[in-house]
Coordinates of C-alpha atoms in Angstrom, one line a residue:
Chain A
M1 CA 147.9 80.1 132.9
S2 CA 146.3 83.3 131.6
N3 CA 144.4 85.1 134.3
K4 CA 140.9 84.3 134.7
P5 CA 138.8 86.4 132.3
N6 CA 135.8 88.2 133.8
R7 CA 132.5 86.2 133.2
K8 CA 130.4 89.1 131.9
E9 CA 133.1 90.3 129.5
L10 CA 133.7 86.8 128.2
L11 CA 129.9 86.4 127.7
N12 CA 129.6 89.7 125.9
R13 CA 132.5 88.6 123.8
I14 CA 130.7 85.4 122.9
N15 CA 127.5 87.4 122.0
V16 CA 129.3 89.7 119.9
V17 CA 131.3 87.2 117.8
S18 CA 128.1 85.1 117.5
F19 CA 126.2 87.7 116.2
A20 CA 128.9 88.6 113.6
V21 CA 129.0 84.8 112.6
D22 CA 125.2 84.6 112.3
D23 CA 125.1 87.8 110.1
V24 CA 127.7 86.8 107.8
K25 CA 126.2 83.3 107.7
L26 CA 123.0 84.9 106.3
F27 CA 124.9 86.8 103.7
L28 CA 126.8 83.7 102.5
D29 CA 123.3 82.0 102.1
T30 CA 122.8 84.3 99.2
H31 CA 126.5 84.9 98.2
P32 CA 128.1 81.5 98.6
C33 CA 131.1 82.3 96.5
D34 CA 132.0 85.7 98.2
T35 CA 135.6 85.1 99.1
E36 CA 135.6 88.1 101.5
A37 CA 132.6 87.0 103.3
L38 CA 134.0 83.4 103.7
A39 CA 137.3 84.9 105.0
Y40 CA 135.2 86.9 107.4
F41 CA 133.2 83.8 108.6
H42 CA 136.3 81.8 109.2
E43 CA 138.1 84.5 111.3
Y44 CA 135.0 85.1 113.5
S45 CA 134.0 81.3 113.8
K46 CA 137.4 80.6 115.0
L47 CA 137.1 83.7 117.5
R48 CA 133.7 82.2 118.6
N49 CA 135.2 78.6 119.2
Q50 CA 138.0 80.0 121.1
A51 CA 135.7 82.2 123.2
M52 CA 133.3 79.5 123.8
H53 CA 136.0 77.0 124.9
E54 CA 137.6 79.4 127.1
Y55 CA 134.3 80.1 128.7
A56 CA 133.7 76.3 129.1
K57 CA 137.2 76.0 130.8
Y58 CA 136.5 78.7 133.5
Y59 CA 132.6 78.8 134.0
G60 CA 131.5 75.5 132.5
P61 CA 130.0 74.7 129.1
L62 CA 127.5 76.9 127.5
T63 CA 126.7 74.3 124.8
V64 CA 127.0 70.6 124.9
D65 CA 129.8 70.8 122.2
T66 CA 132.3 72.5 124.8
T67 CA 131.7 70.1 127.7
V68 CA 135.0 68.4 126.8
E69 CA 136.7 71.2 128.6
S70 CA 135.3 70.6 132.0
C71 CA 133.2 67.5 132.2
S72 CA 136.1 64.9 131.8
D73 CA 135.9 63.4 135.4
R74 CA 132.3 64.5 136.4
W75 CA 129.2 66.0 134.6
N76 CA 129.9 69.5 135.7
W77 CA 127.2 70.6 133.3
I78 CA 124.6 70.8 136.3
N79 CA 126.9 72.6 138.7
E80 CA 126.8 76.1 136.8
P81 CA 123.8 78.3 137.2
W82 CA 121.0 77.6 134.7
P83 CA 120.5 80.6 132.2
W84 CA 117.4 81.7 134.1
Q85 CA 119.1 81.6 137.5
E86 CA 120.8 84.6 139.0
G87 CA 124.5 84.7 137.7
G88 CA 123.4 82.4 134.8
C89 CA 124.9 82.9 131.3
Chain B
M1 CA 122.3 94.9 88.5
P2 CA 122.3 98.7 89.3
N3 CA 121.6 99.8 92.7
Y4 CA 118.1 101.7 92.8
R5 CA 118.4 102.3 96.5
N6 CA 119.0 106.1 96.3
N7 CA 116.6 107.4 93.6
A8 CA 113.3 106.2 95.4
M9 CA 111.4 109.4 96.1
P10 CA 111.7 109.9 99.8
Y11 CA 108.3 109.6 101.5
T12 CA 108.9 112.4 103.9
N13 CA 107.6 115.3 101.9
Y14 CA 104.3 113.8 101.4
R15 CA 102.4 117.2 101.5
Q16 CA 104.3 118.8 98.9
T17 CA 104.0 116.0 96.3
Q18 CA 100.3 116.6 96.3
M19 CA 100.9 119.9 94.4
V20 CA 103.4 118.7 92.4
T21 CA 102.2 117.2 89.0
P22 CA 103.5 113.5 88.9
V23 CA 106.9 113.1 86.9
V24 CA 107.4 110.5 84.4
R25 CA 110.2 108.4 85.6
R26 CA 112.6 106.5 83.3
D27 CA 114.4 104.2 85.6
T28 CA 113.0 100.9 84.4
S29 CA 115.4 99.4 81.8
D30 CA 114.0 96.9 79.1
D31 CA 114.9 93.7 80.6
M32 CA 112.8 94.5 84.0
S33 CA 109.2 93.4 83.4
L34 CA 106.4 95.6 84.7
A35 CA 104.5 95.0 88.0
M36 CA 107.4 93.2 89.5
A37 CA 109.2 94.0 92.8
Y38 CA 113.0 94.2 92.6
V39 CA 115.6 94.1 95.6
P40 CA 118.9 95.3 94.7
W41 CA 121.6 92.8 95.2
Q42 CA 123.8 93.4 98.3
V43 CA 127.4 93.8 97.9
W44 CA 129.9 92.8 100.7
R45 CA 131.1 96.3 101.9
N46 CA 130.9 98.9 104.6
L47 CA 131.1 96.7 107.6
Y48 CA 130.7 97.8 111.2
D49 CA 133.3 96.2 113.7
A50 CA 131.8 93.3 115.5
E51 CA 131.1 95.2 118.7
K52 CA 129.2 98.0 116.9
G53 CA 127.3 95.5 114.7
F54 CA 126.1 93.9 117.7
H55 CA 124.7 96.9 119.1
C56 CA 123.0 98.2 115.7
G57 CA 121.7 94.7 114.9
T58 CA 123.5 94.4 111.8
I59 CA 127.2 94.2 110.6
F60 CA 126.4 96.0 107.4
Q61 CA 126.3 99.8 107.6
E62 CA 123.8 99.8 104.5
L63 CA 121.2 97.7 106.6
N64 CA 121.3 100.0 109.6
M65 CA 118.0 101.5 109.3
P66 CA 116.4 102.4 112.7
F67 CA 112.8 103.4 112.4
L68 CA 112.7 107.2 112.7
G69 CA 109.4 107.7 114.0
K70 CA 106.2 109.2 112.3
G71 CA 106.6 110.3 108.6
G72 CA 110.2 109.1 108.5
M73 CA 111.7 112.0 110.3
K74 CA 113.5 112.1 113.5
R75 CA 110.9 113.1 116.1

């Protein structure tokens, strides 16, 4: 079991890769056939999914898409601090 | 389409331009109609790494144009 990643670092990681995905998404809107941009998108989109699922596994889901990680027996969604609460994401 | 980004007259030396007589510019080719605004087509190049891009607000170095204060100079 890899050791538990630090919450702040993992969240920062998610922000960084999510931003890259958003920026390349905008570029692809106007350059749909750009192969380099597409490769970049797939690479960072994969990184983002991994980070999101990892965060969900340790600290609870950020989005409903990653609830599969930690809400199998109980709806843990409500356990984690809400974004506006102290320690929230 | 050629990139017109660099040959725009920088607005910084506004005072000097008042004395300089206007220069006739030849940068509009025939297929570009008059009185139209043109945005150069962006090319996928010169990326920041994801971390730096996140801090600069863009992953493209060319689009990293922080506001430089009054008159376009660093204050």
